[in-house]
Amino acid sequence: MGTSADKPKGYIVSPWFDWVFFLFPPILALGLGWGISGTDFSDASFGWWGWEVTWAGLLIGIFIHAHLVLVFLRSHANREIFRLHKARFLLIPALLYLGMISSDHVLITASVVGTFWDVYHSGMQTFGFGRIYDAKAGNDPKAGRRLDWALNQLLYAGPIVAGATMIDHFEDFEEFESVGVLFFSEVPAWMEGNQAYFTWALIGGGAGFLIVYVHHYVQLARKGHAVSWQKVFLYTSTGAVSLYAWGFNSWGEAFFIMNFFHALQYFGIVWAMEKKTMLRGLRLEGTRGGKWLVLALFIALPLLYGTWVQYLDTQLHSLWAITLVVSLMHFWYDGFVWSVRKRQV
């Protein structure tokens, strides 16, 4: 019988789980993007409850919103986490919702902010996984933290600003036209006209930063900092996929690729950390088949929410506001409910 000393070190859950849900998903998503490119699955539209959709667009939309709502299992269902931030979890969502249903300006601002917070948040998720892997390797959770943060923002946001999908993100500013704020609606055209300057700045600055980053970690390693190869693999593969997908979008599947692996990783981490919370909450601990029932609910209920969001007409502002609250709280809560420094993961 193996002992704890025989178990592979440096993984968050286990080798197979980490590879399936954390490490391999960026490469898997890239392969899926290549596989569906140019197929009817991705290009052929059909009517769905009055909407013209493609299977790829519909399913990735459901998956995206399903993973967004999962944060509440961590924030509200986990009693220890909930007790730490009650006001943030109860008061802020209510105030935000009231603001959005009371003012279209607030609603549109929340929608546009959500687009760019999503970009920042996505880089932060990869950053967070890397910090967990560093901690699992026995390193000081503060060592190299700022550089890792900057690296992940560079690798995720950089290709968006400098690449083929820039206008797809910045065109959200045009939503301000609907509330008569024309200044912000001109941002997409300005970005398009000046993208070349951002591109060269990111190439030059990014190259210099990578030199500083590698040099810093070489110095840390000489001082005894353990190199987490899981973190290195994750950052390298995610950065390469981000650069290719967001930067070039050769197959036209950048949104599918980047959102697929991001959501899959999130399903994985929430299940790994909160399955016991769900078992306790439903009083199914130790029951026959309890874990499988909880797993079925864990998958089905978020997907039902995601399906509802895809069906939703955003002209119904009171309902659209609910989805924006879920999205914004997901981006915000994730910044403090998975703290490595506080040993919450």
Short mmCIF file of C-alpha atoms in Angstrom, two decimals:
data_model
loop_
_atom_site.label_atom_id
_atom_site.label_comp_id
_atom_site.label_asym_id
_atom_site.label_seq_id
_atom_site.Cartn_x
_atom_site.Cartn_y
_atom_site.Cartn_z
CA MET A 1 0.00 0.00 0.00
CA GLY A 2 1.38 3.41 -0.95
CA THR A 3 2.08 6.10 1.61
CA SER A 4 1.65 9.83 1.37
CA ALA A 5 5.32 10.03 0.46
CA ASP A 6 4.57 7.99 -2.68
CA LYS A 7 2.02 10.49 -3.97
CA PRO A 8 3.19 12.80 -6.74
CA LYS A 9 3.96 16.24 -5.38
CA GLY A 10 3.03 19.61 -6.76
CA TYR A 11 -0.50 18.84 -7.96
CA ILE A 12 -3.62 20.64 -6.77
CA VAL A 13 -5.86 17.57 -6.70
CA SER A 14 -4.13 14.61 -8.36
CA PRO A 15 -2.12 14.03 -11.54
CA TRP A 16 -5.05 12.78 -13.63
CA PHE A 17 -7.48 15.41 -12.35
CA ASP A 18 -5.05 18.28 -12.85
CA TRP A 19 -4.19 17.18 -16.37
CA VAL A 20 -7.83 16.76 -17.38
CA PHE A 21 -9.20 19.94 -15.81
CA PHE A 22 -6.31 22.38 -15.33
CA LEU A 23 -3.23 21.68 -17.42
CA PHE A 24 -4.39 20.15 -20.70
CA PRO A 25 -7.59 22.20 -21.38
CA PRO A 26 -5.86 25.09 -23.26
CA ILE A 27 -4.35 22.62 -25.73
CA LEU A 28 -7.59 20.65 -25.89
CA ALA A 29 -9.54 23.83 -26.63
CA LEU A 30 -7.12 24.77 -29.40
CA GLY A 31 -7.62 21.34 -30.96
CA LEU A 32 -11.39 21.63 -30.70
CA GLY A 33 -11.28 25.09 -32.28
CA TRP A 34 -9.32 23.70 -35.20
CA GLY A 35 -11.69 20.74 -35.45
CA ILE A 36 -14.91 22.76 -35.65
CA SER A 37 -13.55 25.54 -37.86
CA GLY A 38 -15.33 25.68 -41.19
CA THR A 39 -17.85 23.00 -40.24
CA ASP A 40 -21.63 23.25 -40.06
CA PHE A 41 -21.31 22.95 -36.29
CA SER A 42 -19.60 26.32 -36.26
CA ASP A 43 -20.99 28.07 -39.34
CA ALA A 44 -24.51 26.81 -40.10
CA SER A 45 -27.17 28.86 -38.33
CA PHE A 46 -30.60 27.66 -37.27
CA GLY A 47 -33.59 29.04 -35.40
CA TRP A 48 -33.67 28.51 -31.64
CA TRP A 49 -36.55 30.08 -29.67
CA GLY A 50 -36.61 32.97 -32.10
CA TRP A 51 -32.83 33.46 -32.23
CA GLU A 52 -30.49 32.70 -35.12
CA VAL A 53 -27.63 30.67 -33.62
CA THR A 54 -24.95 28.16 -34.48
CA TRP A 55 -24.32 25.06 -32.41
CA ALA A 56 -20.85 26.28 -31.49
CA GLY A 57 -22.08 29.71 -30.44
CA LEU A 58 -25.06 28.36 -28.53
CA LEU A 59 -23.17 25.69 -26.62
CA ILE A 60 -20.19 27.85 -25.71
CA GLY A 61 -22.59 30.56 -24.56
CA ILE A 62 -24.36 28.09 -22.28
CA PHE A 63 -21.02 26.81 -20.96
CA ILE A 64 -19.74 30.34 -20.28
CA HIS A 65 -22.76 31.38 -18.24
CA ALA A 66 -22.88 28.03 -16.47
CA HIS A 67 -19.37 28.53 -15.12
CA LEU A 68 -20.14 32.11 -14.11
CA VAL A 69 -22.93 31.12 -11.74
CA LEU A 70 -20.77 28.44 -10.10
CA VAL A 71 -18.97 31.08 -8.05
CA PHE A 72 -21.94 31.19 -5.68
CA LEU A 73 -21.16 27.66 -4.53
CA ARG A 74 -17.90 29.06 -3.25
CA SER A 75 -19.09 32.44 -1.99
CA HIS A 76 -22.52 31.68 -0.53
CA ALA A 77 -22.69 27.92 0.02
CA ASN A 78 -19.30 27.64 1.71
CA ARG A 79 -20.04 28.81 5.25
CA GLU A 80 -16.45 29.66 6.13
CA ILE A 81 -16.03 31.87 3.07
CA PHE A 82 -19.49 33.40 3.47
CA ARG A 83 -18.84 34.47 7.07
CA LEU A 84 -15.73 36.37 5.98
CA HIS A 85 -17.50 38.64 3.48
CA LYS A 86 -21.23 38.79 4.28
CA ALA A 87 -21.69 42.42 3.20
CA ARG A 88 -19.97 41.84 -0.12
CA PHE A 89 -22.07 38.77 -0.79
CA LEU A 90 -25.45 40.22 0.20
CA LEU A 91 -25.40 44.01 0.00
CA ILE A 92 -23.33 44.73 -3.11
CA PRO A 93 -25.25 42.46 -5.54
CA ALA A 94 -28.56 43.93 -4.37
CA LEU A 95 -27.34 47.52 -4.75
CA LEU A 96 -25.87 46.80 -8.16
CA TYR A 97 -29.11 45.21 -9.36
CA LEU A 98 -31.19 48.14 -8.08
CA GLY A 99 -28.84 50.55 -9.83
CA MET A 100 -29.14 48.74 -13.15
CA ILE A 101 -32.93 48.47 -13.15
CA SER A 102 -33.17 52.12 -12.13
CA SER A 103 -30.83 53.55 -14.76
CA ASP A 104 -30.04 52.48 -18.31
CA HIS A 105 -26.74 54.35 -17.98
CA VAL A 106 -25.75 52.06 -15.11
CA LEU A 107 -26.96 49.02 -17.04
CA ILE A 108 -24.94 49.81 -20.17
CA THR A 109 -21.89 50.76 -18.13
CA ALA A 110 -22.09 47.43 -16.29
CA SER A 111 -22.32 45.58 -19.60
CA VAL A 112 -19.24 47.28 -21.06
CA VAL A 113 -17.27 46.98 -17.82
CA GLY A 114 -18.13 43.28 -17.80
CA THR A 115 -16.50 42.77 -21.19
CA PHE A 116 -13.15 44.15 -20.09
CA TRP A 117 -13.29 42.82 -16.55
CA ASP A 118 -13.74 39.41 -18.15
CA VAL A 119 -10.44 39.87 -19.98
CA TYR A 120 -8.66 40.83 -16.77
CA HIS A 121 -10.36 38.07 -14.81
CA SER A 122 -9.42 35.41 -17.36
CA GLY A 123 -5.76 36.29 -17.02
CA MET A 124 -6.17 36.25 -13.25
CA GLN A 125 -7.58 32.73 -13.30
CA THR A 126 -4.44 31.39 -14.96
CA PHE A 127 -2.38 33.51 -12.56
CA GLY A 128 -4.26 31.96 -9.65
CA PHE A 129 -3.67 28.41 -10.78
CA GLY A 130 0.02 29.20 -11.14
CA ARG A 131 0.19 30.61 -7.63
CA ILE A 132 -1.49 27.48 -6.25
CA TYR A 133 1.07 25.32 -8.04
CA ASP A 134 3.85 27.44 -6.58
CA ALA A 135 2.42 26.94 -3.10
CA LYS A 136 2.12 23.19 -3.70
CA ALA A 137 5.82 23.19 -4.58
CA GLY A 138 6.52 24.62 -1.14
CA ASN A 139 7.32 28.19 -2.19
CA ASP A 140 6.53 31.45 -0.44
CA PRO A 141 3.13 32.51 -1.86
CA LYS A 142 4.39 36.09 -2.15
CA ALA A 143 7.58 35.31 -4.08
CA GLY A 144 7.28 36.35 -7.72
CA ARG A 145 3.61 37.21 -7.28
CA ARG A 146 3.67 40.61 -8.98
CA LEU A 147 5.66 39.32 -11.92
CA ASP A 148 3.27 36.40 -12.38
CA TRP A 149 0.34 38.84 -12.30
CA ALA A 150 1.93 41.03 -14.97
CA LEU A 151 2.90 38.04 -17.10
CA ASN A 152 -0.62 36.68 -17.23
CA GLN A 153 -2.16 40.03 -18.08
CA LEU A 154 0.42 40.45 -20.83
CA LEU A 155 -0.23 36.96 -22.21
CA TYR A 156 -4.01 37.29 -22.13
CA ALA A 157 -4.84 40.96 -22.71
CA GLY A 158 -1.84 41.73 -24.91
CA PRO A 159 -2.92 39.57 -27.88
CA ILE A 160 -6.43 41.03 -27.63
CA VAL A 161 -5.27 44.64 -27.81
CA ALA A 162 -2.65 43.98 -30.48
CA GLY A 163 -4.38 41.24 -32.44
CA ALA A 164 -7.21 40.26 -34.73
CA THR A 165 -9.96 40.26 -32.10
CA MET A 166 -9.36 43.76 -30.73
CA ILE A 167 -12.37 45.37 -32.39
CA ASP A 168 -14.63 42.48 -31.30
CA HIS A 169 -14.00 43.56 -27.72
CA PHE A 170 -13.92 47.32 -28.08
CA GLU A 171 -17.06 47.51 -30.20
CA ASP A 172 -19.00 46.98 -26.98
CA PHE A 173 -18.44 50.69 -26.32
CA GLU A 174 -20.98 51.33 -29.08
CA GLU A 175 -23.67 50.27 -26.59
CA PHE A 176 -23.34 53.76 -25.10
CA GLU A 177 -25.06 55.16 -28.20
CA SER A 178 -28.33 53.71 -26.90
CA VAL A 179 -28.16 56.04 -23.89
CA GLY A 180 -26.86 59.06 -25.78
CA VAL A 181 -23.25 58.95 -24.54
CA LEU A 182 -21.49 59.46 -27.85
CA PHE A 183 -18.00 60.08 -26.44
CA PHE A 184 -17.48 56.45 -25.42
CA SER A 185 -19.13 55.15 -28.58
CA GLU A 186 -16.18 56.59 -30.52
CA VAL A 187 -13.64 54.45 -28.66
CA PRO A 188 -13.75 51.51 -31.15
CA ALA A 189 -12.88 53.72 -34.11
CA TRP A 190 -10.07 55.38 -32.14
CA MET A 191 -8.63 52.01 -31.11
CA GLU A 192 -8.80 50.72 -34.66
CA GLY A 193 -6.95 53.77 -35.93
CA ASN A 194 -4.21 53.48 -33.31
CA GLN A 195 -3.89 49.72 -32.92
CA ALA A 196 -0.52 49.62 -34.66
CA TYR A 197 1.02 51.79 -31.94
CA PHE A 198 -0.33 49.51 -29.22
CA THR A 199 0.95 46.49 -31.10
CA TRP A 200 4.53 47.73 -31.34
CA ALA A 201 4.48 48.95 -27.75
CA LEU A 202 3.31 45.54 -26.55
CA ILE A 203 5.86 43.69 -28.68
CA GLY A 204 8.74 45.83 -27.46
CA GLY A 205 7.60 46.13 -23.86
CA GLY A 206 6.52 42.50 -23.71
CA ALA A 207 9.88 41.22 -24.94
CA GLY A 208 11.68 43.32 -22.35
CA PHE A 209 9.36 42.13 -19.60
CA LEU A 210 9.90 38.47 -20.49
CA ILE A 211 13.65 38.95 -20.10
CA VAL A 212 13.13 40.52 -16.67
CA TYR A 213 10.69 37.76 -15.70
CA VAL A 214 13.03 34.90 -16.61
CA HIS A 215 16.00 36.62 -14.95
CA HIS A 216 14.03 37.13 -11.73
CA TYR A 217 13.00 33.48 -11.54
CA VAL A 218 16.55 32.31 -12.26
CA GLN A 219 17.65 34.40 -9.29
CA LEU A 220 14.87 32.94 -7.13
CA ALA A 221 15.85 29.40 -8.14
CA ARG A 222 19.44 30.07 -7.09
CA LYS A 223 18.10 31.07 -3.67
CA GLY A 224 16.24 27.78 -3.29
CA HIS A 225 12.89 28.61 -4.92
CA ALA A 226 11.46 25.35 -6.26
CA VAL A 227 10.43 25.47 -9.91
CA SER A 228 6.88 24.17 -10.35
CA TRP A 229 6.91 22.51 -13.75
CA GLN A 230 3.10 22.38 -13.65
CA LYS A 231 3.02 26.17 -13.40
CA VAL A 232 5.61 26.53 -16.17
CA PHE A 233 3.62 24.21 -18.43
CA LEU A 234 0.34 25.99 -17.69
CA TYR A 235 1.71 29.49 -18.28
CA THR A 236 3.57 28.48 -21.43
CA SER A 237 0.70 26.56 -23.02
CA THR A 238 -1.93 29.14 -22.07
CA GLY A 239 0.22 31.99 -23.33
CA ALA A 240 0.85 30.24 -26.64
CA VAL A 241 -2.84 29.44 -27.13
CA SER A 242 -3.83 33.00 -26.21
CA LEU A 243 -1.29 34.48 -28.62
CA TYR A 244 -2.46 32.28 -31.47
CA ALA A 245 -6.21 32.49 -30.80
CA TRP A 246 -6.65 36.14 -29.78
CA GLY A 247 -3.72 37.45 -31.77
CA PHE A 248 -4.32 35.78 -35.13
CA ASN A 249 -7.72 34.06 -34.91
CA SER A 250 -6.77 32.10 -38.02
CA TRP A 251 -9.71 29.73 -37.69
CA GLY A 252 -12.24 32.30 -36.51
CA GLU A 253 -12.78 30.36 -33.27
CA ALA A 254 -10.90 32.51 -30.74
CA PHE A 255 -13.91 33.09 -28.48
CA PHE A 256 -14.77 29.39 -28.46
CA ILE A 257 -11.19 28.32 -27.73
CA MET A 258 -10.42 30.76 -24.94
CA ASN A 259 -13.78 30.48 -23.21
CA PHE A 260 -13.96 26.70 -23.43
CA PHE A 261 -10.80 25.97 -21.50
CA HIS A 262 -11.42 28.80 -19.03
CA ALA A 263 -14.87 27.45 -18.13
CA LEU A 264 -13.67 23.84 -17.98
CA GLN A 265 -10.90 24.77 -15.56
CA TYR A 266 -13.40 26.58 -13.37
CA PHE A 267 -15.79 23.64 -13.27
CA GLY A 268 -12.81 21.54 -12.20
CA ILE A 269 -11.62 23.76 -9.36
CA VAL A 270 -15.10 24.36 -7.94
CA TRP A 271 -15.90 20.64 -7.96
CA ALA A 272 -12.57 19.77 -6.36
CA MET A 273 -12.94 22.35 -3.58
CA GLU A 274 -16.70 22.42 -2.98
CA LYS A 275 -18.04 18.91 -3.53
CA LYS A 276 -17.90 18.27 0.22
CA THR A 277 -19.78 21.52 0.82
CA MET A 278 -22.55 20.33 -1.49
CA LEU A 279 -22.66 16.87 0.07
CA ARG A 280 -23.01 18.41 3.54
CA GLY A 281 -25.55 20.98 2.41
CA LEU A 282 -27.76 18.32 0.84
CA ARG A 283 -27.14 15.90 3.75
CA LEU A 284 -25.81 13.26 1.39
CA GLU A 285 -22.47 12.56 3.09
CA GLY A 286 -21.88 8.85 3.37
CA THR A 287 -25.01 7.94 1.42
CA ARG A 288 -24.97 5.48 -1.41
CA GLY A 289 -24.86 7.33 -4.69
CA GLY A 290 -24.79 10.70 -2.94
CA LYS A 291 -21.63 11.86 -4.69
CA TRP A 292 -23.04 10.98 -8.11
CA LEU A 293 -26.30 12.78 -7.39
CA VAL A 294 -24.39 15.88 -6.31
CA LEU A 295 -22.21 15.67 -9.42
CA ALA A 296 -25.31 15.48 -11.62
CA LEU A 297 -26.79 18.55 -9.92
CA PHE A 298 -23.44 20.34 -10.08
CA ILE A 299 -23.40 19.95 -13.86
CA ALA A 300 -27.11 20.20 -14.68
CA LEU A 301 -28.19 23.26 -12.68
CA PRO A 302 -25.49 25.64 -13.99
CA LEU A 303 -26.14 24.42 -17.54
CA LEU A 304 -29.85 25.13 -17.07
CA TYR A 305 -28.97 28.65 -15.98
CA GLY A 306 -26.69 29.03 -19.00
CA THR A 307 -29.48 27.84 -21.29
CA TRP A 308 -31.86 30.37 -19.75
CA VAL A 309 -29.35 33.18 -20.36
CA GLN A 310 -28.98 32.18 -24.00
CA TYR A 311 -32.76 32.22 -24.37
CA LEU A 312 -33.10 35.58 -22.62
CA ASP A 313 -34.07 38.72 -24.52
CA THR A 314 -31.77 41.51 -23.32
CA GLN A 315 -34.53 44.02 -24.01
CA LEU A 316 -36.01 42.79 -20.74
CA HIS A 317 -33.68 44.89 -18.63
CA SER A 318 -34.82 43.49 -15.29
CA LEU A 319 -33.74 40.01 -16.40
CA TRP A 320 -30.63 41.12 -18.27
CA ALA A 321 -29.53 42.87 -15.07
CA ILE A 322 -29.61 39.52 -13.23
CA THR A 323 -27.14 38.02 -15.68
CA LEU A 324 -24.88 41.06 -15.38
CA VAL A 325 -24.92 40.81 -11.59
CA VAL A 326 -23.91 37.15 -11.84
CA SER A 327 -21.10 37.97 -14.28
CA LEU A 328 -19.71 40.93 -12.35
CA MET A 329 -19.90 39.16 -9.00
CA HIS A 330 -18.11 36.19 -10.53
CA PHE A 331 -15.27 38.42 -11.70
CA TRP A 332 -15.10 40.25 -8.36
CA TYR A 333 -15.57 37.36 -5.95
CA ASP A 334 -12.96 35.25 -7.67
CA GLY A 335 -10.41 37.87 -6.70
CA PHE A 336 -10.72 37.06 -2.99
CA VAL A 337 -12.48 33.72 -2.38
CA TRP A 338 -9.54 31.63 -3.61
CA SER A 339 -6.72 33.27 -1.67
CA VAL A 340 -3.44 31.36 -1.78
CA ARG A 341 -1.84 33.71 0.75
CA LYS A 342 -4.64 32.98 3.24
CA ARG A 343 -4.39 29.25 2.50
CA GLN A 344 -8.00 29.02 1.32
CA VAL A 345 -6.96 26.62 -1.45
#
